[in-house]
């Protein structure tokens, strides 16, 4: 692999502004680059369903060795503020001037994929079919992955089930294989409006009703694999009006669907008890935002990749993580994903940085796995 070339490619890419919903310029750049490298490309235009601008990019580099192939995956959007990135290189660390995010999440992953492909092509390395999935809008509820029209994807472009997602924060050697499902919930509390100064006794304050219900809900760490959080409480009335409406939203995430649903049922019971003692009404809605990611091969794929790292002298760690990614969406279609460390730190902040040494180790590991 060519370290200097990968760094130059990374710097070039982070200067292309590609926040969620506005990744078109970057997607065009990648399509041109990949086609020049000889990959076959298919573009899924699911973005029309959610007001985006860029397709999910499917790519294929035909192999010369029989086998089921492997898929490399990453996402094309970055977290704001990301316009006008001014990269600063200090030794092996690339960071910003503190006014923007860097975009290592996940342009570091894409730089790794591009250098992997270039190395394999230039050195005529024998390999099975290599597939790519580069999704837009991963940072915005995985909208790109959720809106892929799989029925339109040409049969020969359907990616291999074993998928290496190059999008894990932290050092090379970290291999995440399991991630939680997330359910979002919305509770609408309804009271009775009245003049707060003249006849408050005729009213029933929905904010107070919400506080009684929420105060009895267990939040934070539910158990070792389940968490919960209340994100918003909204009610906008002048102080001389008894509020008759209050809306609260939150999430429960975990690795057990049964525990998540049990937690949500507990929240409904808190609302029922509050209404029973205080009056008023409530409406409770829940939706599964993304399913859980779990290995379907008893960790065989994760352990195979760990051996590649270990042969390089890189310490490995198999991880169960608390965040979701496109892998969770692909899991419903039977994809078996591992999410590997890129060398990015302090992601989603203006203190974000990328350790090039770690990125190189991960890229070398991917090349070695593909050419095994």
Coordinates of C-alpha atoms in Angstrom, one line a residue:
X1 CA 0.0 0.0 0.0
X2 CA 1.0 3.6 -0.5
X3 CA 0.7 5.6 2.7
X4 CA 1.4 9.0 1.2
X5 CA -1.1 8.4 -1.6
X6 CA -3.8 7.4 0.9
X7 CA -3.2 10.5 3.0
X8 CA -3.4 12.7 0.0
X9 CA -6.6 11.1 -1.1
X10 CA -8.1 11.5 2.4
X11 CA -7.1 15.2 2.4
X12 CA -8.7 15.7 -1.0
X13 CA -11.9 14.0 0.1
X14 CA -12.5 15.8 3.4
X15 CA -12.3 19.1 1.5
X16 CA -15.4 18.1 -0.4
X17 CA -18.4 19.2 1.7
X18 CA -20.8 16.2 2.1
X19 CA -23.1 16.6 5.1
X20 CA -26.1 14.4 5.4
X21 CA -28.7 15.0 2.6
X22 CA -26.1 16.9 0.5
X23 CA -23.5 14.3 -0.6
X24 CA -24.0 14.7 -4.4
X25 CA -20.6 16.3 -5.1
X26 CA -18.8 13.7 -3.1
X27 CA -20.8 10.8 -4.6
X28 CA -20.0 12.1 -8.1
X29 CA -16.3 12.3 -7.2
X30 CA -16.3 8.7 -5.9
X31 CA -18.2 7.3 -8.9
X32 CA -15.7 8.8 -11.3
X33 CA -12.8 7.6 -9.3
X34 CA -14.1 4.0 -9.0
X35 CA -15.0 3.8 -12.6
X36 CA -11.5 4.9 -13.6
X37 CA -10.2 2.1 -11.4
X38 CA -12.2 -0.4 -13.4
X39 CA -15.1 -1.1 -11.0
X40 CA -18.6 -1.8 -12.3
X41 CA -21.0 0.7 -10.6
X42 CA -24.7 0.6 -9.9
X43 CA -26.4 3.6 -8.3
X44 CA -29.5 3.2 -6.1
X45 CA -31.6 6.4 -6.1
X46 CA -33.5 5.8 -2.9
X47 CA -32.6 9.3 -1.8
X48 CA -35.7 10.6 -3.7
X49 CA -37.8 9.1 -0.9
X50 CA -36.3 11.3 1.8
X51 CA -35.2 14.5 0.1
X52 CA -31.5 13.6 -0.3
X53 CA -29.2 14.3 -3.2
X54 CA -26.9 11.3 -3.5
X55 CA -27.3 7.6 -4.4
X56 CA -26.1 4.6 -2.6
X57 CA -23.1 3.5 -4.6
X58 CA -22.8 -0.3 -5.3
X59 CA -19.4 -1.3 -6.8
X60 CA -17.9 -4.6 -7.9
X61 CA -14.3 -5.6 -8.8
X62 CA -14.6 -8.9 -10.5
X63 CA -12.4 -11.6 -8.9
X64 CA -10.2 -14.2 -10.5
X65 CA -10.6 -16.7 -7.6
X66 CA -13.7 -18.7 -6.9
X67 CA -15.5 -17.9 -3.7
X68 CA -18.4 -16.1 -2.1
X69 CA -16.5 -12.8 -2.2
X70 CA -16.4 -10.0 0.4
X71 CA -18.1 -6.6 0.8
X72 CA -16.4 -3.4 1.9
X73 CA -18.8 -0.7 3.3
X74 CA -18.6 2.8 4.5
X75 CA -20.8 6.0 4.4
X76 CA -20.4 9.2 2.4
X77 CA -21.9 11.8 4.8
X78 CA -20.2 13.6 7.6
X79 CA -21.4 15.4 10.7
X80 CA -21.6 19.2 10.7
X81 CA -19.9 21.6 11.1
X82 CA -17.8 20.3 8.2
X83 CA -17.6 23.0 5.6
X84 CA -14.2 24.5 4.9
X85 CA -12.2 21.9 6.7
X86 CA -8.6 23.1 7.4
X87 CA -6.6 19.9 8.0
X88 CA -3.5 20.1 10.2
X89 CA -1.0 17.3 10.0
X90 CA 1.2 16.8 13.1
X91 CA 3.3 13.7 12.6
X92 CA 0.9 10.8 12.1
X93 CA -2.1 12.7 13.4
X94 CA -4.5 14.7 11.1
X95 CA -6.8 17.1 12.9
X96 CA -8.7 20.3 12.2
X97 CA -8.1 23.9 13.3
X98 CA -10.9 23.4 15.8
X99 CA -13.7 25.1 13.8
X100 CA -15.0 22.0 12.0
X101 CA -15.2 18.3 12.3
X102 CA -12.5 16.4 10.3
X103 CA -14.7 14.0 8.4
X104 CA -12.6 11.0 9.3
X105 CA -16.0 9.5 10.1
X106 CA -16.2 8.1 7.5
X107 CA -13.9 9.4 4.8
X108 CA -11.1 7.7 6.7
X109 CA -12.9 4.4 6.0
X110 CA -13.4 5.3 2.3
X111 CA -9.7 6.3 2.0
X112 CA -8.9 2.8 3.3
X113 CA -11.2 1.2 0.8
X114 CA -9.8 3.1 -2.2
X115 CA -6.2 2.4 -1.2
X116 CA -7.1 -1.3 -0.7
X117 CA -8.5 -1.5 -4.2
X118 CA -5.6 0.4 -5.8
X119 CA -3.1 -1.9 -4.1
X120 CA -4.9 -5.0 -5.2
X121 CA -5.3 -3.8 -8.8
X122 CA -1.8 -2.4 -9.2
X123 CA -0.1 -5.6 -7.8
X124 CA -2.3 -8.0 -9.6
X125 CA -3.3 -9.7 -6.4
X126 CA -5.5 -12.7 -6.8
X127 CA -8.9 -12.2 -5.1
X128 CA -12.5 -13.3 -4.9
X129 CA -15.2 -10.8 -6.0
X130 CA -15.0 -7.5 -4.1
X131 CA -18.2 -5.6 -3.6
X132 CA -18.7 -2.1 -2.3
X133 CA -21.6 -0.4 -0.6
X134 CA -21.1 3.4 0.1
X135 CA -24.2 4.9 1.6
X136 CA -25.4 8.4 2.0
X137 CA -27.2 9.7 5.1
X138 CA -25.9 7.2 7.6
X139 CA -25.5 9.9 10.2
X140 CA -29.2 10.8 9.7
X141 CA -31.0 7.7 10.9
X142 CA -29.4 5.5 8.2
X143 CA -31.8 6.9 5.6
X144 CA -29.6 5.8 2.7
X145 CA -29.4 2.2 3.8
X146 CA -33.1 2.1 4.8
X147 CA -34.3 3.3 1.4
X148 CA -32.3 1.0 -0.9
X149 CA -34.6 -0.6 -3.5
X150 CA -33.1 -4.0 -3.3
X151 CA -35.5 -5.4 -6.0
X152 CA -33.8 -3.1 -8.5
X153 CA -30.2 -4.0 -7.7
X154 CA -28.9 -6.2 -10.6
X155 CA -28.4 -9.8 -9.4
X156 CA -24.7 -9.8 -10.2
X157 CA -24.2 -6.6 -8.1
X158 CA -25.8 -8.0 -5.0
X159 CA -23.0 -7.7 -2.4
X160 CA -21.5 -10.7 -0.6
X161 CA -23.0 -11.4 2.8
X162 CA -19.7 -11.1 4.7
X163 CA -19.2 -7.4 5.1
X164 CA -16.3 -5.4 6.4
X165 CA -17.6 -2.0 7.6
X166 CA -14.6 0.4 8.0
X167 CA -16.3 2.8 10.4
X168 CA -15.4 2.0 13.9
X169 CA -13.9 4.7 16.2
X170 CA -10.6 3.9 17.8
X171 CA -7.5 2.0 16.9
X172 CA -6.9 -0.8 14.4
X173 CA -7.7 -4.2 15.9
X174 CA -11.1 -3.2 17.3
X175 CA -13.7 -5.5 15.7
X176 CA -17.3 -4.9 16.6
X177 CA -19.7 -7.7 15.7
X178 CA -22.8 -7.0 17.8
X179 CA -24.8 -3.7 18.1
X180 CA -28.2 -2.9 19.7
X181 CA -31.6 -2.3 18.2
X182 CA -33.2 1.1 18.9
X183 CA -36.8 1.9 19.5
X184 CA -38.0 5.6 19.5
X185 CA -41.0 6.5 21.5
X186 CA -43.3 9.6 21.6
X187 CA -45.8 10.3 24.4
X188 CA -48.5 12.9 24.0
X189 CA -49.9 14.0 27.3
X190 CA -53.3 15.8 27.2
X191 CA -54.7 17.9 30.0
X192 CA -57.3 20.7 30.1
X193 CA -56.7 24.3 29.3
X194 CA -57.8 27.1 31.7
X195 CA -56.7 30.6 32.7
X196 CA -53.9 30.2 35.2
X197 CA -54.7 33.3 37.2
X198 CA -58.5 33.4 37.2
X199 CA -59.6 29.8 37.3
X200 CA -56.7 27.3 37.4
X201 CA -58.8 24.8 39.2
X202 CA -60.7 24.2 36.0
X203 CA -57.6 23.2 34.2
X204 CA -55.4 20.1 34.2
X205 CA -51.7 20.8 33.5
X206 CA -50.3 18.4 30.9
X207 CA -46.7 19.4 31.8
X208 CA -47.4 18.3 35.4
X209 CA -49.0 15.1 34.2
X210 CA -45.9 14.4 32.1
X211 CA -43.6 15.1 35.0
X212 CA -45.4 12.6 37.2
X213 CA -45.3 9.9 34.6
X214 CA -41.7 10.5 33.5
X215 CA -40.5 10.8 37.1
X216 CA -41.5 7.2 37.7
X217 CA -39.7 5.9 34.6
X218 CA -36.4 4.1 35.0
X219 CA -33.9 5.8 32.7
X220 CA -30.3 5.5 31.8
X221 CA -28.8 2.0 32.3
X222 CA -31.6 -0.5 32.4
X223 CA -29.3 -3.5 32.5
X224 CA -25.9 -4.4 31.0
X225 CA -27.2 -4.5 27.5
X226 CA -30.1 -2.1 27.6
X227 CA -30.2 1.7 27.9
X228 CA -32.9 4.4 27.8
X229 CA -33.0 8.1 27.5
X230 CA -35.6 10.9 27.3
X231 CA -34.6 13.3 24.6
X232 CA -37.2 16.1 24.5
X233 CA -40.1 17.5 26.5
X234 CA -42.1 20.1 24.5
X235 CA -44.9 22.4 25.6
X236 CA -45.2 26.0 24.6
X237 CA -47.8 28.1 26.5
X238 CA -47.7 31.5 28.1
X239 CA -47.5 31.3 31.9
X240 CA -51.1 32.5 32.3
X241 CA -52.5 29.5 30.6
X242 CA -52.8 26.0 32.1
X243 CA -51.0 23.9 29.4
X244 CA -53.3 21.2 28.0
X245 CA -50.6 19.5 25.8
X246 CA -47.1 18.2 26.4
X247 CA -45.1 15.9 24.2
X248 CA -42.1 13.8 25.3
X249 CA -39.8 11.8 23.1
X250 CA -37.0 9.3 23.9
X251 CA -35.4 6.0 23.0
X252 CA -34.7 2.6 24.3
X253 CA -31.9 0.6 22.8
X254 CA -30.6 -2.9 23.6
X255 CA -29.7 -6.3 22.3
X256 CA -32.8 -8.1 23.5
X257 CA -36.1 -7.1 21.7
X258 CA -38.0 -8.7 24.6
X259 CA -36.3 -6.4 27.2
X260 CA -36.8 -3.3 25.0
X261 CA -40.5 -4.0 24.7
X262 CA -40.8 -4.8 28.4
X263 CA -39.2 -1.5 29.2
X264 CA -41.6 0.3 26.9
X265 CA -44.6 -1.5 28.5
X266 CA -43.2 -0.2 31.9
X267 CA -43.3 3.3 30.6
X268 CA -46.9 2.9 29.4
X269 CA -47.8 1.7 32.9
X270 CA -46.2 4.8 34.4
X271 CA -48.4 6.9 32.1
X272 CA -51.5 4.9 33.0
X273 CA -50.8 5.3 36.7
X274 CA -50.2 9.1 36.3
X275 CA -53.5 9.5 34.5
X276 CA -55.3 7.4 37.0
X277 CA -54.2 9.5 39.9
X278 CA -54.0 13.0 38.3
X279 CA -56.5 12.8 35.4
X280 CA -56.0 13.7 31.7
X281 CA -55.1 11.4 28.8
X282 CA -52.0 10.1 27.0
X283 CA -51.1 8.6 23.7
X284 CA -48.0 6.4 23.4
X285 CA -46.4 5.6 20.1
X286 CA -43.3 3.5 19.5
X287 CA -41.3 2.5 16.4
X288 CA -38.3 0.4 15.7
X289 CA -35.7 2.7 14.3
X290 CA -33.2 -0.1 13.5
X291 CA -32.9 -3.8 14.4
X292 CA -30.1 -5.4 16.3
X293 CA -26.9 -6.5 14.6
X294 CA -25.7 -10.0 15.6
X295 CA -23.3 -12.4 14.0
X296 CA -24.9 -15.3 12.1
X297 CA -21.9 -17.5 12.0
X298 CA -20.9 -17.9 15.7
X299 CA -18.3 -15.2 15.2
X300 CA -16.4 -17.2 12.6
X301 CA -16.0 -14.1 10.3
X302 CA -14.9 -11.8 13.2
X303 CA -12.3 -14.4 14.4
X304 CA -11.0 -14.9 10.9
X305 CA -10.3 -11.2 10.6
X306 CA -8.8 -11.1 14.1
X307 CA -6.2 -13.6 13.0
X308 CA -5.2 -11.3 10.1
X309 CA -4.6 -8.5 12.6
X310 CA -2.8 -10.8 15.0
X311 CA -0.4 -12.1 12.2
X312 CA 0.5 -8.4 11.8
X313 CA 1.3 -8.1 15.5
X314 CA -1.9 -6.0 16.1
X315 CA -3.8 -6.6 19.3
X316 CA -7.4 -7.5 18.7
X317 CA -10.5 -7.0 20.6
X318 CA -13.9 -8.3 19.7
X319 CA -16.6 -5.8 20.7
X320 CA -20.2 -5.5 21.6
X321 CA -21.0 -1.8 21.0
X322 CA -23.8 0.5 22.0
X323 CA -24.3 2.5 18.7
X324 CA -26.1 1.6 15.5
X325 CA -24.9 1.8 11.9
X326 CA -25.9 0.7 8.4
X327 CA -24.8 -2.8 9.5
X328 CA -28.0 -2.9 11.6
X329 CA -30.1 -2.2 8.5
X330 CA -28.2 -4.8 6.4
X331 CA -28.6 -7.4 9.1
X332 CA -32.3 -7.7 8.3
X333 CA -31.2 -9.0 4.8
X334 CA -28.9 -11.6 6.3
X335 CA -25.6 -9.6 6.0
X336 CA -22.9 -10.6 8.5
X337 CA -21.0 -7.5 9.4
X338 CA -17.9 -6.6 11.3
X339 CA -17.1 -3.0 12.0
X340 CA -13.4 -2.3 12.3
X341 CA -11.4 0.5 13.8
X342 CA -10.2 3.3 11.5
X343 CA -8.0 5.2 13.9
X344 CA -10.5 8.1 14.3
X345 CA -11.0 9.7 17.7
X346 CA -13.4 12.3 19.2
X347 CA -15.8 11.7 16.3
X348 CA -18.7 14.1 15.9
X349 CA -16.8 16.9 17.5
X350 CA -14.5 19.7 16.3
X351 CA -11.7 17.9 18.2
X352 CA -11.9 14.9 15.8
X353 CA -8.6 13.5 14.7
X354 CA -7.3 10.6 12.6
X355 CA -4.2 8.5 13.4
X356 CA -2.7 7.6 10.1
X357 CA -0.7 4.7 11.6
X358 CA -3.9 3.0 12.7
X359 CA -5.5 3.7 9.4
X360 CA -2.6 2.1 7.6
X361 CA -2.7 -1.0 9.9
X362 CA -6.4 -1.5 9.1
X363 CA -5.9 -1.0 5.4
X364 CA -3.1 -3.5 5.4
X365 CA -5.3 -6.0 7.3
X366 CA -8.1 -5.6 4.7
X367 CA -5.7 -6.2 1.9
X368 CA -4.2 -9.2 3.6
X369 CA -7.7 -10.6 4.3
X370 CA -8.8 -10.2 0.7
X371 CA -5.6 -11.8 -0.6
X372 CA -5.5 -14.6 1.9

